[in-house]
PDB file of C-alpha atoms in Angstrom:
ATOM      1  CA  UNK A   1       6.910  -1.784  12.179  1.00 71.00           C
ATOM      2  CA  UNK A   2       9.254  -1.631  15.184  1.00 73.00           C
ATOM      3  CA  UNK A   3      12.994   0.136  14.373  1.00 77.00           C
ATOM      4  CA  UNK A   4      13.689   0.808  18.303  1.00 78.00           C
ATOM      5  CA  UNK A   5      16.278  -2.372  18.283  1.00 81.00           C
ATOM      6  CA  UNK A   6      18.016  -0.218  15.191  1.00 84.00           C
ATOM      7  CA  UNK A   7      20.995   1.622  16.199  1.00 85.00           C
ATOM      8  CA  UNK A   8      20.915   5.248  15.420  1.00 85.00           C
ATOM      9  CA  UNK A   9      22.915   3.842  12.060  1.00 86.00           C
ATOM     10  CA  UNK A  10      21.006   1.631  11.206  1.00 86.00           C
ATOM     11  CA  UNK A  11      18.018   4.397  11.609  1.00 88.00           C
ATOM     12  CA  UNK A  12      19.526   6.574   9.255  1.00 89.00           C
ATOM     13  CA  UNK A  13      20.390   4.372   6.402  1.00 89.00           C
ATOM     14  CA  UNK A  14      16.734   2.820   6.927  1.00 90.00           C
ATOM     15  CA  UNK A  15      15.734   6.522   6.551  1.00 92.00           C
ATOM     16  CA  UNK A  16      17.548   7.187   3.305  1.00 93.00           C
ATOM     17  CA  UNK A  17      16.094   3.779   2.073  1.00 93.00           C
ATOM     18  CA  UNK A  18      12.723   4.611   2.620  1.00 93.00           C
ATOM     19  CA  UNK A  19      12.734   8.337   0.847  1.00 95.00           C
ATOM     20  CA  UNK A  20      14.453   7.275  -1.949  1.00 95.00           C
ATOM     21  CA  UNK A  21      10.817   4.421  -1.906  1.00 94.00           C
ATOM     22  CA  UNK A  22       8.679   7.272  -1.377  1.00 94.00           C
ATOM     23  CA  UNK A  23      10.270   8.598  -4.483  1.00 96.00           C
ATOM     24  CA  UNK A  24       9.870   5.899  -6.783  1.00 95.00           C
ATOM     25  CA  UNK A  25       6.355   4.922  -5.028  1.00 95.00           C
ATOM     26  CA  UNK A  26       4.975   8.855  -5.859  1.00 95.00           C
ATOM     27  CA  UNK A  27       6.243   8.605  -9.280  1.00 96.00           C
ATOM     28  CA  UNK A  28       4.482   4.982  -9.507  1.00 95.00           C
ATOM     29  CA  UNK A  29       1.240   6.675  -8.433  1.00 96.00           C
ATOM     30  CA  UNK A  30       1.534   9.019 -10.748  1.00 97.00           C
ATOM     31  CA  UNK A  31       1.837   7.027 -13.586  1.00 96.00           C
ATOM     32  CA  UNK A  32      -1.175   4.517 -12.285  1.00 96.00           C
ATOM     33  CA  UNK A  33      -3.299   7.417 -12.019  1.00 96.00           C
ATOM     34  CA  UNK A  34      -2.753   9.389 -15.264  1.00 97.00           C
ATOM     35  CA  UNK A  35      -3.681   5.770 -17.278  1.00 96.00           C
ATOM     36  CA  UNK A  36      -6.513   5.369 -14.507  1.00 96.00           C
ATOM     37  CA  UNK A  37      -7.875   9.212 -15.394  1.00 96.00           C
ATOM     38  CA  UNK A  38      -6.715   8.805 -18.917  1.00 97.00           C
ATOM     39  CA  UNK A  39      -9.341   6.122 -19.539  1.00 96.00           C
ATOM     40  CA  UNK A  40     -11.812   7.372 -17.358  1.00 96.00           C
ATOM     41  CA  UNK A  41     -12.572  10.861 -18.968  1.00 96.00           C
ATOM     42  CA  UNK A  42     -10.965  10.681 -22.258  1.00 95.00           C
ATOM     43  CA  UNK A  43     -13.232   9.253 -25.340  1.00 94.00           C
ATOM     44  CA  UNK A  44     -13.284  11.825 -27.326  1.00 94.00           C
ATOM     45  CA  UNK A  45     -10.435  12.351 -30.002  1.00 95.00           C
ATOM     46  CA  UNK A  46     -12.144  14.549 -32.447  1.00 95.00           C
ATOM     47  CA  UNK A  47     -10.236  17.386 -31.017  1.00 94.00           C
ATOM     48  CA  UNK A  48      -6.363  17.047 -29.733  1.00 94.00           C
ATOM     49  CA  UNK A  49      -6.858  19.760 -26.806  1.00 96.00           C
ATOM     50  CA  UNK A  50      -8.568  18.360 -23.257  1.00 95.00           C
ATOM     51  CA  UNK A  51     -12.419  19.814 -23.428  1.00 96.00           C
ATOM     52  CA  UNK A  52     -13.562  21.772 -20.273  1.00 95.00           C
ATOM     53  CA  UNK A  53     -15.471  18.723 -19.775  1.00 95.00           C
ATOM     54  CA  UNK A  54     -12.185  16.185 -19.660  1.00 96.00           C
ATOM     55  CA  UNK A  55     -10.419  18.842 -17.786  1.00 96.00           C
ATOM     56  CA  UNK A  56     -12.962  18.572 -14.958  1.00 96.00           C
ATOM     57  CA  UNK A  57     -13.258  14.874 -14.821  1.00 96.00           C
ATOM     58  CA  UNK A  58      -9.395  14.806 -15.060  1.00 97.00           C
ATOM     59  CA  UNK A  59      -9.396  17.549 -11.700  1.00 97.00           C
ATOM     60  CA  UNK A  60     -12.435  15.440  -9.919  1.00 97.00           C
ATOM     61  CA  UNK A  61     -10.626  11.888 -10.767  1.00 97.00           C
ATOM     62  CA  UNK A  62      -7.253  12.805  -9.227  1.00 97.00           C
ATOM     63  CA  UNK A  63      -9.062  14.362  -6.235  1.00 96.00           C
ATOM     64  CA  UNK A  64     -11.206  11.750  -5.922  1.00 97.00           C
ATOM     65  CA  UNK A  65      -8.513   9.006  -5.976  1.00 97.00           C
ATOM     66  CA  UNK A  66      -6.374  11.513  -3.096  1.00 97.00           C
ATOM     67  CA  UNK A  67      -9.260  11.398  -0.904  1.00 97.00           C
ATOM     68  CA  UNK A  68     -10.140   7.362  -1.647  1.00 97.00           C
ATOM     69  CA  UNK A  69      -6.642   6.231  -0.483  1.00 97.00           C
ATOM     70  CA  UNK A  70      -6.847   8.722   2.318  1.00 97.00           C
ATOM     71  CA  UNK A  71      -9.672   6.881   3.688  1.00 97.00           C
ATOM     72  CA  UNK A  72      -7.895   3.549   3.025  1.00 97.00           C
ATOM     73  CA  UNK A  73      -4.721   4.476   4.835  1.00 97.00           C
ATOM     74  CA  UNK A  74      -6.829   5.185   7.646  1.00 97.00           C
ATOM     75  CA  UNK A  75      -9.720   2.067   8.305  1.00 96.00           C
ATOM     76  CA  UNK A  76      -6.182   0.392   7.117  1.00 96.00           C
ATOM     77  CA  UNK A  77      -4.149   1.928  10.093  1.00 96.00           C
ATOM     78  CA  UNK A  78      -7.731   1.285  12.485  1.00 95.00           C
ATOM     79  CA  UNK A  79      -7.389  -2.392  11.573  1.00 92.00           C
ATOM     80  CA  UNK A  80      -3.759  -2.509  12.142  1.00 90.00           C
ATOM     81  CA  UNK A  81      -4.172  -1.248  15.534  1.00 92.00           C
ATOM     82  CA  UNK A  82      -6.523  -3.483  16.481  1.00 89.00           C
ATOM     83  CA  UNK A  83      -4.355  -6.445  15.561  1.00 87.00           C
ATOM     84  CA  UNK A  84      -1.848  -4.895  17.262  1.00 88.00           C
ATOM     85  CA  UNK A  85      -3.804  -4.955  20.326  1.00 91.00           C
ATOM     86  CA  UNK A  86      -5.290  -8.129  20.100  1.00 91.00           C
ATOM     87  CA  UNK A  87      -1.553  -9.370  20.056  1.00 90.00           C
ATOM     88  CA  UNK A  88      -0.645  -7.299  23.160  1.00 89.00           C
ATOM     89  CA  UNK A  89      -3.893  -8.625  24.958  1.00 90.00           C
ATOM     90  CA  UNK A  90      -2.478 -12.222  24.773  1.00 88.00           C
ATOM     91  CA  UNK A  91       0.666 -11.521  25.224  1.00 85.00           C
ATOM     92  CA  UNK A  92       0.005 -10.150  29.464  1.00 79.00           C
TER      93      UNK A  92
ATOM     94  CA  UNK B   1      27.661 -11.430  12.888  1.00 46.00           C
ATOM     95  CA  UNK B   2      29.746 -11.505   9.813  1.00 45.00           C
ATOM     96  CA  UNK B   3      29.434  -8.670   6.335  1.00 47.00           C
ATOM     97  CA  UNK B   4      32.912  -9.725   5.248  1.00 48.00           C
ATOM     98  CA  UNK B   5      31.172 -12.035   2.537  1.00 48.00           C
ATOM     99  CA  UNK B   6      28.829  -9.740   1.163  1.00 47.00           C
ATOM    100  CA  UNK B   7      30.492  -7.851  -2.001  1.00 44.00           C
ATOM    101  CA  UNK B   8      31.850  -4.393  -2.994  1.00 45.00           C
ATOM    102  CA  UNK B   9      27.718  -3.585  -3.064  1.00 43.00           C
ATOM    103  CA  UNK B  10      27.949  -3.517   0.591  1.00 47.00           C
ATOM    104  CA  UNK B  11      31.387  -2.796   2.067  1.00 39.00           C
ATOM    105  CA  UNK B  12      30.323   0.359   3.541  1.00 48.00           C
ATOM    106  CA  UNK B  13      28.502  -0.999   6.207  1.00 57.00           C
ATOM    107  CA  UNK B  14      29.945   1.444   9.482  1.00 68.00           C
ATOM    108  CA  UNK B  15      28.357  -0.616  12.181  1.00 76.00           C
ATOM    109  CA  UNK B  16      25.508  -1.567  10.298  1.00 79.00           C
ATOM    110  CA  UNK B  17      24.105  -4.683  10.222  1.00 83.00           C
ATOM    111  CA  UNK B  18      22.845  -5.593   7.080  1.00 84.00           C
ATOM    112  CA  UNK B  19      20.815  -8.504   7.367  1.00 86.00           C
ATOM    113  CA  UNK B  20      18.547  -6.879   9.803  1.00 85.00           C
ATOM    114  CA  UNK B  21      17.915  -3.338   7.348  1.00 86.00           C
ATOM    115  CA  UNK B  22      17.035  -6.653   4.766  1.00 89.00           C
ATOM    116  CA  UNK B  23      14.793  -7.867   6.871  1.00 90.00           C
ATOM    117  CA  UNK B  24      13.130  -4.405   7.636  1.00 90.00           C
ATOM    118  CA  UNK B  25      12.983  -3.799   3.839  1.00 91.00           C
ATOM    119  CA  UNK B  26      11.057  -7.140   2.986  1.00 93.00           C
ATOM    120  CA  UNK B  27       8.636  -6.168   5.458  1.00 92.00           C
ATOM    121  CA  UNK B  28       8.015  -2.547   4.468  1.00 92.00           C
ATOM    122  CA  UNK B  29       7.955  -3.831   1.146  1.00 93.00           C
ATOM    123  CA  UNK B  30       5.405  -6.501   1.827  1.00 94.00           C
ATOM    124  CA  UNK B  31       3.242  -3.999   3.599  1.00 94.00           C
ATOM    125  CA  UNK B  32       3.092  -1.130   1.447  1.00 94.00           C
ATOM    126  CA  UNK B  33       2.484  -3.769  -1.740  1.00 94.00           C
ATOM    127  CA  UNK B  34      -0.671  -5.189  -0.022  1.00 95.00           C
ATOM    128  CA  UNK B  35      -1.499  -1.488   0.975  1.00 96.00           C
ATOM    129  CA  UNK B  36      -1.315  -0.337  -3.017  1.00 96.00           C
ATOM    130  CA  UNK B  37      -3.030  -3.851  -4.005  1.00 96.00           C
ATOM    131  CA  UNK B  38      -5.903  -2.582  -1.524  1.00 97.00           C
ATOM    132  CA  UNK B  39      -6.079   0.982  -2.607  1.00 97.00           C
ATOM    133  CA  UNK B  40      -6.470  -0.164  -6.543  1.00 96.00           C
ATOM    134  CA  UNK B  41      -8.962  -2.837  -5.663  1.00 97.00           C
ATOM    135  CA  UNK B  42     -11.193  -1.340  -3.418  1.00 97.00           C
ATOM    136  CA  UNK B  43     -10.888   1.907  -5.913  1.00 97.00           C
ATOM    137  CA  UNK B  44     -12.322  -0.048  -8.558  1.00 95.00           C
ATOM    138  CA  UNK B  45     -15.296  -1.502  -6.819  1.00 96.00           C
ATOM    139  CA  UNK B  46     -16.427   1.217  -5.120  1.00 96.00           C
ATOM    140  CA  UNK B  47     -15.699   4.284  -6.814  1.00 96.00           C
ATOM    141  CA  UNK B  48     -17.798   5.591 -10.059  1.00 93.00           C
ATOM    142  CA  UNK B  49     -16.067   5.973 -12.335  1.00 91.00           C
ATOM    143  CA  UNK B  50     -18.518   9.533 -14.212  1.00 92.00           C
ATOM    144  CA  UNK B  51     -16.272  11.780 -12.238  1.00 95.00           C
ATOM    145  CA  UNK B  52     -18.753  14.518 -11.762  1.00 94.00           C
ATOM    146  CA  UNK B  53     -17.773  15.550  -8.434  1.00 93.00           C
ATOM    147  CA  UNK B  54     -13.956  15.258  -6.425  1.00 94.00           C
ATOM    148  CA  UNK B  55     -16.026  13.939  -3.367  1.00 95.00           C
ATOM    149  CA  UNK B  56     -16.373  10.668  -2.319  1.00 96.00           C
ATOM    150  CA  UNK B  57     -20.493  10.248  -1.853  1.00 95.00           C
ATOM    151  CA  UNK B  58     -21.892   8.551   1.108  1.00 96.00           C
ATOM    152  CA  UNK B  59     -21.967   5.182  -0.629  1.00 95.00           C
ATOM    153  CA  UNK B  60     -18.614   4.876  -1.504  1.00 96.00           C
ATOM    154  CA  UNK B  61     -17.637   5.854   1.638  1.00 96.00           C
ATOM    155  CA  UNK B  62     -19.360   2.951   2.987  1.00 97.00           C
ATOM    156  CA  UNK B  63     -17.937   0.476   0.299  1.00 97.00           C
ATOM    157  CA  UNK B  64     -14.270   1.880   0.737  1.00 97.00           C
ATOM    158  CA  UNK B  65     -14.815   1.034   4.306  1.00 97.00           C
ATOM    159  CA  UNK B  66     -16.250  -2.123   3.986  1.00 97.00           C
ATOM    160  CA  UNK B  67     -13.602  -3.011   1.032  1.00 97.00           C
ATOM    161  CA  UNK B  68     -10.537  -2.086   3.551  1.00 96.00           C
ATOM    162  CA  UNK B  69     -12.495  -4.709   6.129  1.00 96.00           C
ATOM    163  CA  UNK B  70     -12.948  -7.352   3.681  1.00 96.00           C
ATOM    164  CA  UNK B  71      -9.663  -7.099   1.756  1.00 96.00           C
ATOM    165  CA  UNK B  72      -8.348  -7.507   5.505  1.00 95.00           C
ATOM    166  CA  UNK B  73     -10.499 -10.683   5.830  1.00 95.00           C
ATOM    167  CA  UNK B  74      -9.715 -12.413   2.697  1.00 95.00           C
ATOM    168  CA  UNK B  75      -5.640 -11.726   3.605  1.00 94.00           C
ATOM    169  CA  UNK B  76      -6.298 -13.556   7.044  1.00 93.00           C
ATOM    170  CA  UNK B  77      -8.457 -16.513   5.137  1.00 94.00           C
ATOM    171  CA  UNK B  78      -6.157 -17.027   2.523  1.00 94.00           C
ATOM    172  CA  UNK B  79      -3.234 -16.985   4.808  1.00 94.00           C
ATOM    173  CA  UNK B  80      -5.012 -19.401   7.245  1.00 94.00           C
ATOM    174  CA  UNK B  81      -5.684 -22.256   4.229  1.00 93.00           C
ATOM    175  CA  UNK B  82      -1.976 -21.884   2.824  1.00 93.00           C
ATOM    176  CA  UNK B  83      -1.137 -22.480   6.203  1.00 92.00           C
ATOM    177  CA  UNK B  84      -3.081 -25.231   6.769  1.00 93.00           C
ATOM    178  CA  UNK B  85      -1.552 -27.042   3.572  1.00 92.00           C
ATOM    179  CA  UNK B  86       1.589 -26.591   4.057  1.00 89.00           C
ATOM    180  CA  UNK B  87       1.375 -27.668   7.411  1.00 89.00           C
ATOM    181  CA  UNK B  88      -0.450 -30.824   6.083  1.00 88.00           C
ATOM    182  CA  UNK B  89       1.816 -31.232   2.680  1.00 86.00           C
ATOM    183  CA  UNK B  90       5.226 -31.044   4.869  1.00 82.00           C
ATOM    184  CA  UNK B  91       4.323 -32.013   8.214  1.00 70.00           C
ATOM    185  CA  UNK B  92       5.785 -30.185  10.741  1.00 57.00           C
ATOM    186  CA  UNK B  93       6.551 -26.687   8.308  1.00 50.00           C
ATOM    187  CA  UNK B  94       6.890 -23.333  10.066  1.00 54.00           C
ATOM    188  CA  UNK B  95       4.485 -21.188   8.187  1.00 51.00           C
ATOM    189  CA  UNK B  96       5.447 -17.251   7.611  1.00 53.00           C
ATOM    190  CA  UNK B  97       2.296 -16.627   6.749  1.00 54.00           C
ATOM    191  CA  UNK B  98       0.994 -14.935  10.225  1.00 50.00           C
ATOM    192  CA  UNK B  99      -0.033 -11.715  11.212  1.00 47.00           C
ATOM    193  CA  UNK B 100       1.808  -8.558   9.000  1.00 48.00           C
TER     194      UNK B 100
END
């Protein structure tokens, strides 16, 4: 995305918009990926406390899901660029 | 340009011009829903879902990669054909669905 035609302003109030999205976009995630580890690991309900088992799928799941959008965000951003290049090539 | 007709919601506008920060938003929005769409797709194909280790293995590794690629694709495809019909349907119709 391209702010430089934002005046300084503009910048800032596009700032404050975009934390207060990072906000509400972490606590999205968060709730995605307790239902996502939820149903992954627990199947169990003869006991009401998490075994050492659950715990560790819980601990691997939300690692697991850190590291997979990790590696999205970045073959994401590697495609991006090369659109954006592609566009700059026929543009000169 | 003109704010003087958009509400009390927006009166505070020092110099700022809103219909360009709208703009802005729609396409940050636009972008980071495709990016979540992505991440929860491509999560579901490719990773297992045993948990018995917090890496990703060498395979789905491969099939995140590949899923990013494809999910890319399928945007451009799918993009290309609505174009297409709408172009045929009304004629002459700018399309907005282009590049990001």
């Amino acid at each position: 995305m391209d702010f430089s035609s934002f005046t300084s302003a503009e910048q800032a109030h596009m700032t404050k918009i975009i934390e207060k999205r990072q906000m509400t976009d972490f606590l999205k995630m968060y709730a995605n990926l307790t239902e996502k580890c939820f149903n992954a690991c627990c199947n169990d309900f003869t006991s009401k406390a998490l075994s050492s088992k659950e715990d560790q799928c819980i601990l691997n799941c939300t690692e697991k899901f850190i590291k997979h959008s990790e590696r999205v965000g970045a073959r994401f951003a590697e495609a991006n660029a090369d659109i954006q290049a592609a566009a700059q090539q026929q543009q000169s | 340009m003109s704010f003087l007709g958009r509400g009390p919601g927006n009166a505070t506008n020092g110099g700022i011009n809103m219909d360009k920060i709208d703009m802005a938003l729609t396409e940050l929005d636009t972008v980071t829903d495709f990016f979540n769409r992505m991440v929860q797709s491509c999560h579901s194909k490719c990773i297992n879902a045993r948990y018995a280790e917090a890496e990703l293995n060498k395979g789905e590794s491969v099939c995140i990669d590949r899923c990013v690629a494809k999910f890319n694709d399928v945007q451009k495809k799918v993009g290309e054909k609505l174009q297409s019909r709408t172009a045929a349907n009304a004629g002459a119709a700018p399309g907005g669905f282009g590049a990001l």
